[in-house]
């Protein structure tokens, strides 16, 4: 005889399991800063060197497309982590270097955006766009995927 | 303390100290903050670049670097300058520098600013891909050396500022002394001037233009003050002399008026006495006893007339009938020749008469009497003494403006007759009264006390003046000034005196 579980009980169990998973993830998972692109973007992988070139205004072809870097100014700590871990310099040194390269080679500076939501909207519209943000900012977001882990909290 | 602060040096020093007490801490804070931030940022940028270089070294190898080589690279980091920690965390494994102990792992706390965790180690992590695995390269570098260098830099700044403060204080002291020394000199000199020492010049030994100009201005003021003071003293002395002269003249004038009046009346009384005595004498026979008595009356009346004549001369009421241009030099020479009969052999009498024309408008007989009276007076002052009499006649010319200020109205040119003796002299009270009629210091019978009164009356009657200076035991000097005229012509007073 087949024993059937009532649908209402299944729903309650599923809800409790999801709640437990959600609360557990929030409390234990270390924070991460990740490099993200749109799901439809042809960009698959970005090396550390390519990333630095990209954000210093140099033209970089990533998987056949000319990437469009975007700076995320939505969070100050995110900025600090990005400049130290990814660019390996202070923000002041980065700005100096960027200005120097712009003046010497006439490169375009990466666009600056002050909102994570705005950045996500751009990523969805432009397959060549690439930016960095907290992993928590893209959890559950459709149409955006991670291409590189930039920083992992200890 | 308050007195010291109120000096120029004190104020400059106080200003420098207060301003530096406010500014130096600000300067120190600004400099120390700027140097600290700059040093920290420079060091951290170096660490970030170096860490990225290590991460790239591990990441960009083909084929991927084996774990043993990764550990060797991390050992190199720890052995290198300031390196204290190195590990690579991959999803499937954990590689650490072989030099580190297990306890070192506990200390990793990622930093984003210098000395943010007070552990004197700067920890940072870099994303690394090793083969197909993505991981984190965690490195740690000692902050001690850089912190020590920053502290050293701060000490150097502090020392520099202390030296700067010391130099500023020394400069301010030097400046204060440079400014205050010449001013103190000026102050001392001006104080002496204020106390009456006008000989002290107000000068400042300084190269500062303002102080030099101040000294020049003060010296100019002192010079003006000295001149004004001298002029004032002279004017006061002149005024005192004039007042004394005025008092004396008024007294003599009063006495003269009174004596003149009496003399006139007395003369009127003498007229019938003399007239009728002469008539009676003519009627009496020669040798009669009565005639002898009347002759005595006649002689007495004659002496009385002479006395009256002298009194009238003093009071300038004597009618001058023969006033005309007279050569005063000739009169003085004749009078002194006449006087020579009275010279005592033991006296040194010296006569000096100018060769210049010396014409005055007056009565020759009266002027003659003036010279004789003065000489007689001098001779009597020398009585019984061995001494010297000097009689001098000179002419003097003065500026017209000076002449106009002279109340005597002597004019620009005048004759000056000086009779000087070194006899017994007089005190001031005696000098004051010698021109009064019947005033004498001699014994009764040795003089009438009218000689100098007559001189005074005649001189003033000729538009001149007479002065005497005398000290007891030092002799006397009588000076007579009479207005000169061109040879043979009288000078009208109106041409010299202000209207």
mmCIF file of C-alpha atoms in Angstrom, chain B residues 134-414:
data_model
loop_
_atom_site.group_PDB
_atom_site.id
_atom_site.type_symbol
_atom_site.label_atom_id
_atom_site.label_comp_id
_atom_site.label_asym_id
_atom_site.label_seq_id
_atom_site.Cartn_x
_atom_site.Cartn_y
_atom_site.Cartn_z
ATOM 1 C CA UNK B 134 40.217 30.066 -7.217
ATOM 2 C CA UNK B 135 41.624 30.964 -3.870
ATOM 3 C CA UNK B 136 42.935 33.729 -1.600
ATOM 4 C CA UNK B 137 46.585 34.508 -1.048
ATOM 5 C CA UNK B 138 46.850 35.938 2.475
ATOM 6 C CA UNK B 139 50.037 37.792 3.336
ATOM 7 C CA UNK B 140 51.162 39.682 6.435
ATOM 8 C CA UNK B 141 53.886 42.318 6.771
ATOM 9 C CA UNK B 142 55.306 43.928 9.885
ATOM 10 C CA UNK B 143 54.294 47.555 10.457
ATOM 11 C CA UNK B 144 56.882 48.068 13.195
ATOM 12 C CA UNK B 145 59.678 49.403 11.048
ATOM 13 C CA UNK B 146 57.451 51.886 9.233
ATOM 14 C CA UNK B 147 55.766 52.892 12.507
ATOM 15 C CA UNK B 148 59.246 53.412 13.977
ATOM 16 C CA UNK B 149 60.259 55.498 10.971
ATOM 17 C CA UNK B 150 57.109 57.584 11.312
ATOM 18 C CA UNK B 151 57.789 58.090 15.044
ATOM 19 C CA UNK B 152 61.374 59.049 14.191
ATOM 20 C CA UNK B 153 60.079 61.489 11.611
ATOM 21 C CA UNK B 154 57.740 62.984 14.210
ATOM 22 C CA UNK B 155 60.626 63.377 16.661
ATOM 23 C CA UNK B 156 62.635 65.092 13.944
ATOM 24 C CA UNK B 157 59.728 67.442 13.232
ATOM 25 C CA UNK B 158 59.406 68.131 16.956
ATOM 26 C CA UNK B 159 63.134 68.787 17.225
ATOM 27 C CA UNK B 160 63.065 71.044 14.166
ATOM 28 C CA UNK B 161 60.165 73.007 15.604
ATOM 29 C CA UNK B 162 61.951 73.313 18.963
ATOM 30 C CA UNK B 163 65.065 74.614 17.190
ATOM 31 C CA UNK B 164 62.853 76.934 15.165
ATOM 32 C CA UNK B 165 61.228 78.219 18.374
ATOM 33 C CA UNK B 166 64.635 78.734 19.962
ATOM 34 C CA UNK B 167 65.908 80.615 16.912
ATOM 35 C CA UNK B 168 62.713 82.680 16.801
ATOM 36 C CA UNK B 169 63.109 83.573 20.484
ATOM 37 C CA UNK B 170 66.780 84.461 19.972
ATOM 38 C CA UNK B 171 65.917 86.567 16.920
ATOM 39 C CA UNK B 172 63.124 88.300 18.834
ATOM 40 C CA UNK B 173 65.521 89.010 21.720
ATOM 41 C CA UNK B 174 68.045 90.378 19.240
ATOM 42 C CA UNK B 175 65.348 92.431 17.559
ATOM 43 C CA UNK B 176 64.077 93.687 20.889
ATOM 44 C CA UNK B 177 67.566 94.686 22.003
ATOM 45 C CA UNK B 178 68.256 96.305 18.622
ATOM 46 C CA UNK B 179 65.075 98.332 18.931
ATOM 47 C CA UNK B 180 65.156 99.087 22.634
ATOM 48 C CA UNK B 181 68.838 100.007 23.038
ATOM 49 C CA UNK B 182 68.769 103.178 20.895
ATOM 50 C CA UNK B 183 65.366 104.046 22.341
ATOM 51 C CA UNK B 184 66.750 103.644 25.891
ATOM 52 C CA UNK B 185 69.638 105.915 24.937
ATOM 53 C CA UNK B 186 67.195 108.469 23.616
ATOM 54 C CA UNK B 187 65.068 108.119 26.741
ATOM 55 C CA UNK B 188 68.059 108.711 29.073
ATOM 56 C CA UNK B 189 69.232 111.685 27.034
ATOM 57 C CA UNK B 190 65.760 113.215 26.852
ATOM 58 C CA UNK B 191 65.367 112.722 30.617
ATOM 59 C CA UNK B 192 68.607 114.636 31.170
ATOM 60 C CA UNK B 193 67.356 117.362 28.850
ATOM 61 C CA UNK B 194 64.104 117.464 30.825
ATOM 62 C CA UNK B 195 66.162 117.889 34.007
ATOM 63 C CA UNK B 196 67.875 120.898 32.482
ATOM 64 C CA UNK B 197 71.012 119.448 30.921
ATOM 65 C CA UNK B 198 70.521 120.928 27.471
ATOM 66 C CA UNK B 199 74.039 120.042 26.393
ATOM 67 C CA UNK B 200 73.076 116.392 25.986
ATOM 68 C CA UNK B 201 72.486 115.668 22.303
ATOM 69 C CA UNK B 202 69.710 113.270 21.350
ATOM 70 C CA UNK B 203 71.265 110.747 18.986
ATOM 71 C CA UNK B 204 70.475 107.113 18.263
ATOM 72 C CA UNK B 205 73.095 104.612 17.159
ATOM 73 C CA UNK B 206 70.849 102.518 14.992
ATOM 74 C CA UNK B 207 70.488 101.553 11.356
ATOM 75 C CA UNK B 208 66.682 101.511 11.598
ATOM 76 C CA UNK B 209 65.367 104.449 9.625
ATOM 77 C CA UNK B 210 62.370 105.143 11.899
ATOM 78 C CA UNK B 211 64.543 105.310 15.019
ATOM 79 C CA UNK B 212 67.129 107.491 13.304
ATOM 80 C CA UNK B 213 64.367 109.834 12.110
ATOM 81 C CA UNK B 214 62.842 109.895 15.588
ATOM 82 C CA UNK B 215 66.242 110.813 17.045
ATOM 83 C CA UNK B 216 66.665 113.551 14.437
ATOM 84 C CA UNK B 217 63.234 114.943 15.250
ATOM 85 C CA UNK B 218 63.887 114.839 18.995
ATOM 86 C CA UNK B 219 67.288 116.469 18.513
ATOM 87 C CA UNK B 220 65.641 119.171 16.415
ATOM 88 C CA UNK B 221 63.085 119.687 19.187
ATOM 89 C CA UNK B 222 65.870 119.843 21.795
ATOM 90 C CA UNK B 223 67.750 122.366 19.682
ATOM 91 C CA UNK B 224 64.626 124.483 19.335
ATOM 92 C CA UNK B 225 63.961 124.138 23.050
ATOM 93 C CA UNK B 226 67.475 125.252 23.899
ATOM 94 C CA UNK B 227 67.144 128.265 21.620
ATOM 95 C CA UNK B 228 63.744 129.200 22.978
ATOM 96 C CA UNK B 229 64.984 128.683 26.522
ATOM 97 C CA UNK B 230 68.044 130.845 25.949
ATOM 98 C CA UNK B 231 65.957 133.511 24.310
ATOM 99 C CA UNK B 232 63.462 133.358 27.151
ATOM 100 C CA UNK B 233 66.203 133.646 29.760
ATOM 101 C CA UNK B 234 67.690 136.602 27.924
ATOM 102 C CA UNK B 235 64.310 138.252 27.653
ATOM 103 C CA UNK B 236 63.601 137.658 31.333
ATOM 104 C CA UNK B 237 67.002 139.088 32.267
ATOM 105 C CA UNK B 238 66.470 142.056 29.965
ATOM 106 C CA UNK B 239 63.026 142.572 31.369
ATOM 107 C CA UNK B 240 64.364 142.448 34.916
ATOM 108 C CA UNK B 241 67.060 144.965 34.015
ATOM 109 C CA UNK B 242 64.523 147.177 32.294
ATOM 110 C CA UNK B 243 62.157 146.935 35.236
ATOM 111 C CA UNK B 244 64.992 147.816 37.597
ATOM 112 C CA UNK B 245 65.962 150.702 35.335
ATOM 113 C CA UNK B 246 62.377 151.837 35.175
ATOM 114 C CA UNK B 247 61.987 151.742 38.938
ATOM 115 C CA UNK B 248 65.267 153.550 39.316
ATOM 116 C CA UNK B 249 64.360 156.150 36.689
ATOM 117 C CA UNK B 250 60.985 156.733 38.260
ATOM 118 C CA UNK B 251 62.547 157.215 41.668
ATOM 119 C CA UNK B 252 65.247 159.507 40.313
ATOM 120 C CA UNK B 253 62.634 161.371 38.269
ATOM 121 C CA UNK B 254 60.496 161.886 41.340
ATOM 122 C CA UNK B 255 63.435 163.035 43.378
ATOM 123 C CA UNK B 256 64.605 165.217 40.497
ATOM 124 C CA UNK B 257 61.190 166.830 40.125
ATOM 125 C CA UNK B 258 60.966 167.526 43.797
ATOM 126 C CA UNK B 259 64.560 168.770 43.997
ATOM 127 C CA UNK B 260 64.079 170.885 40.870
ATOM 128 C CA UNK B 261 60.998 172.517 42.360
ATOM 129 C CA UNK B 262 62.779 173.251 45.581
ATOM 130 C CA UNK B 263 65.810 174.525 43.668
ATOM 131 C CA UNK B 264 63.643 176.913 41.638
ATOM 132 C CA UNK B 265 62.016 178.301 44.729
ATOM 133 C CA UNK B 266 65.364 178.458 46.449
ATOM 134 C CA UNK B 267 66.805 180.283 43.432
ATOM 135 C CA UNK B 268 63.988 182.826 43.599
ATOM 136 C CA UNK B 269 64.774 183.385 47.226
ATOM 137 C CA UNK B 270 68.472 183.796 46.426
ATOM 138 C CA UNK B 271 67.852 186.442 43.778
ATOM 139 C CA UNK B 272 66.849 189.305 46.195
ATOM 140 C CA UNK B 273 69.479 188.154 48.721
ATOM 141 C CA UNK B 274 72.224 188.375 46.093
ATOM 142 C CA UNK B 275 70.823 191.554 44.501
ATOM 143 C CA UNK B 276 70.373 193.553 47.697
ATOM 144 C CA UNK B 277 73.645 192.240 49.175
ATOM 145 C CA UNK B 278 75.456 193.582 46.095
ATOM 146 C CA UNK B 279 73.660 196.935 46.413
ATOM 147 C CA UNK B 280 74.534 197.265 50.096
ATOM 148 C CA UNK B 281 78.172 196.186 49.482
ATOM 149 C CA UNK B 282 78.555 198.908 46.845
ATOM 150 C CA UNK B 283 77.328 201.529 49.350
ATOM 151 C CA UNK B 284 79.615 200.410 52.134
ATOM 152 C CA UNK B 285 83.168 201.691 52.351
ATOM 153 C CA UNK B 286 86.122 199.393 51.696
ATOM 154 C CA UNK B 287 87.418 197.717 54.802
ATOM 155 C CA UNK B 288 84.347 198.187 56.893
ATOM 156 C CA UNK B 289 83.484 195.270 59.120
ATOM 157 C CA UNK B 290 79.909 195.221 57.821
ATOM 158 C CA UNK B 291 81.142 194.970 54.212
ATOM 159 C CA UNK B 292 83.210 191.954 55.241
ATOM 160 C CA UNK B 293 80.119 190.248 56.611
ATOM 161 C CA UNK B 294 78.140 191.029 53.476
ATOM 162 C CA UNK B 295 80.920 189.677 51.272
ATOM 163 C CA UNK B 296 80.654 186.394 53.221
ATOM 164 C CA UNK B 297 76.871 186.482 52.571
ATOM 165 C CA UNK B 298 77.584 187.091 48.873
ATOM 166 C CA UNK B 299 79.997 184.086 48.699
ATOM 167 C CA UNK B 300 77.485 181.906 50.506
ATOM 168 C CA UNK B 301 74.754 182.979 48.112
ATOM 169 C CA UNK B 302 77.073 182.181 45.156
ATOM 170 C CA UNK B 303 77.722 178.695 46.532
ATOM 171 C CA UNK B 304 73.998 178.319 47.023
ATOM 172 C CA UNK B 305 73.459 179.304 43.374
ATOM 173 C CA UNK B 306 76.006 176.720 42.260
ATOM 174 C CA UNK B 307 74.195 174.129 44.326
ATOM 175 C CA UNK B 308 70.891 175.126 42.791
ATOM 176 C CA UNK B 309 72.525 174.961 39.375
ATOM 177 C CA UNK B 310 73.650 171.389 40.055
ATOM 178 C CA UNK B 311 70.244 170.362 41.296
ATOM 179 C CA UNK B 312 68.636 171.847 38.205
ATOM 180 C CA UNK B 313 71.168 170.051 36.042
ATOM 181 C CA UNK B 314 70.247 166.771 37.689
ATOM 182 C CA UNK B 315 66.566 167.413 37.297
ATOM 183 C CA UNK B 316 67.156 168.416 33.644
ATOM 184 C CA UNK B 317 65.400 171.704 34.223
ATOM 185 C CA UNK B 318 68.521 173.660 33.380
ATOM 186 C CA UNK B 319 68.055 175.644 30.245
ATOM 187 C CA UNK B 320 70.633 174.574 27.679
ATOM 188 C CA UNK B 321 71.422 177.545 25.605
ATOM 189 C CA UNK B 322 74.387 176.276 23.569
ATOM 190 C CA UNK B 323 73.287 172.841 22.333
ATOM 191 C CA UNK B 324 75.138 172.168 19.094
ATOM 192 C CA UNK B 325 77.225 169.430 17.392
ATOM 193 C CA UNK B 326 80.148 168.730 19.673
ATOM 194 C CA UNK B 327 83.210 166.553 19.183
ATOM 195 C CA UNK B 328 82.978 164.284 22.184
ATOM 196 C CA UNK B 329 86.514 162.982 21.629
ATOM 197 C CA UNK B 330 87.851 166.514 21.970
ATOM 198 C CA UNK B 331 85.767 167.131 25.116
ATOM 199 C CA UNK B 332 86.946 163.877 26.741
ATOM 200 C CA UNK B 333 90.571 164.646 25.857
ATOM 201 C CA UNK B 334 90.330 168.176 27.315
ATOM 202 C CA UNK B 335 88.530 166.938 30.445
ATOM 203 C CA UNK B 336 91.069 164.178 31.052
ATOM 204 C CA UNK B 337 93.911 166.693 30.531
ATOM 205 C CA UNK B 338 92.303 168.938 33.123
ATOM 206 C CA UNK B 339 91.784 165.985 35.361
ATOM 207 C CA UNK B 340 95.470 165.087 35.093
ATOM 208 C CA UNK B 341 96.226 167.718 37.701
ATOM 209 C CA UNK B 342 94.351 165.551 40.176
ATOM 210 C CA UNK B 343 96.182 162.352 39.196
ATOM 211 C CA UNK B 344 97.951 160.640 41.961
ATOM 212 C CA UNK B 345 101.337 159.350 40.993
ATOM 213 C CA UNK B 346 100.606 155.929 42.411
ATOM 214 C CA UNK B 347 97.525 155.450 40.211
ATOM 215 C CA UNK B 348 97.661 153.918 36.776
ATOM 216 C CA UNK B 349 95.331 156.051 34.694
ATOM 217 C CA UNK B 350 94.827 155.008 31.131
ATOM 218 C CA UNK B 351 92.956 157.036 28.507
ATOM 219 C CA UNK B 352 91.837 155.407 25.250
ATOM 220 C CA UNK B 353 90.020 157.632 22.774
ATOM 221 C CA UNK B 354 88.830 156.408 19.417
ATOM 222 C CA UNK B 355 90.120 157.919 16.203
ATOM 223 C CA UNK B 356 86.657 157.688 14.658
ATOM 224 C CA UNK B 357 84.610 160.926 14.329
ATOM 225 C CA UNK B 358 82.608 161.157 17.506
ATOM 226 C CA UNK B 359 80.108 164.006 17.223
ATOM 227 C CA UNK B 360 77.145 164.352 19.541
ATOM 228 C CA UNK B 361 74.455 167.009 19.727
ATOM 229 C CA UNK B 362 74.720 168.780 23.090
ATOM 230 C CA UNK B 363 76.209 171.302 25.426
ATOM 231 C CA UNK B 364 80.001 171.056 25.451
ATOM 232 C CA UNK B 365 80.319 172.554 28.923
ATOM 233 C CA UNK B 366 77.893 170.090 30.424
ATOM 234 C CA UNK B 367 79.518 167.137 28.681
ATOM 235 C CA UNK B 368 82.830 168.390 29.962
ATOM 236 C CA UNK B 369 81.366 168.361 33.447
ATOM 237 C CA UNK B 370 80.118 164.801 32.961
ATOM 238 C CA UNK B 371 83.626 163.544 32.181
ATOM 239 C CA UNK B 372 85.136 165.469 35.074
ATOM 240 C CA UNK B 373 82.531 164.256 37.540
ATOM 241 C CA UNK B 374 82.990 160.597 36.524
ATOM 242 C CA UNK B 375 86.762 160.880 36.696
ATOM 243 C CA UNK B 376 86.541 162.595 40.090
ATOM 244 C CA UNK B 377 84.194 159.906 41.325
ATOM 245 C CA UNK B 378 86.611 157.215 40.137
ATOM 246 C CA UNK B 379 89.536 158.990 41.718
ATOM 247 C CA UNK B 380 87.686 159.250 45.036
ATOM 248 C CA UNK B 381 86.854 155.553 44.809
ATOM 249 C CA UNK B 382 90.611 154.934 44.540
ATOM 250 C CA UNK B 383 91.395 157.264 47.435
ATOM 251 C CA UNK B 384 94.140 155.870 49.554
ATOM 252 C CA UNK B 385 94.541 152.829 47.314
ATOM 253 C CA UNK B 386 96.954 151.905 44.631
ATOM 254 C CA UNK B 387 94.972 151.085 41.538
ATOM 255 C CA UNK B 388 93.985 151.693 38.033
ATOM 256 C CA UNK B 389 91.503 153.962 36.236
ATOM 257 C CA UNK B 390 90.679 153.434 32.652
ATOM 258 C CA UNK B 391 88.826 156.024 30.567
ATOM 259 C CA UNK B 392 87.767 154.863 27.142
ATOM 260 C CA UNK B 393 85.735 156.462 24.386
ATOM 261 C CA UNK B 394 84.554 154.309 21.494
ATOM 262 C CA UNK B 395 81.863 154.407 18.855
ATOM 263 C CA UNK B 396 79.525 151.496 18.235
ATOM 264 C CA UNK B 397 77.120 150.695 15.478
ATOM 265 C CA UNK B 398 74.321 148.185 15.765
ATOM 266 C CA UNK B 399 71.653 146.769 13.495
ATOM 267 C CA UNK B 400 68.717 149.032 12.855
ATOM 268 C CA UNK B 401 66.225 146.442 14.160
ATOM 269 C CA UNK B 402 68.144 146.272 17.454
ATOM 270 C CA UNK B 403 68.243 150.028 17.591
ATOM 271 C CA UNK B 404 64.484 150.210 17.095
ATOM 272 C CA UNK B 405 63.948 147.858 20.045
ATOM 273 C CA UNK B 406 65.996 150.151 22.290
ATOM 274 C CA UNK B 407 63.614 152.184 24.397
ATOM 275 C CA UNK B 408 66.311 154.804 25.020
ATOM 276 C CA UNK B 409 66.201 155.745 21.324
ATOM 277 C CA UNK B 410 69.944 155.885 21.031
ATOM 278 C CA UNK B 411 69.902 155.151 17.336
ATOM 279 C CA UNK B 412 72.043 152.826 15.301
ATOM 280 C CA UNK B 413 75.337 154.588 16.120
ATOM 281 C CA UNK B 414 76.360 155.898 19.486
#
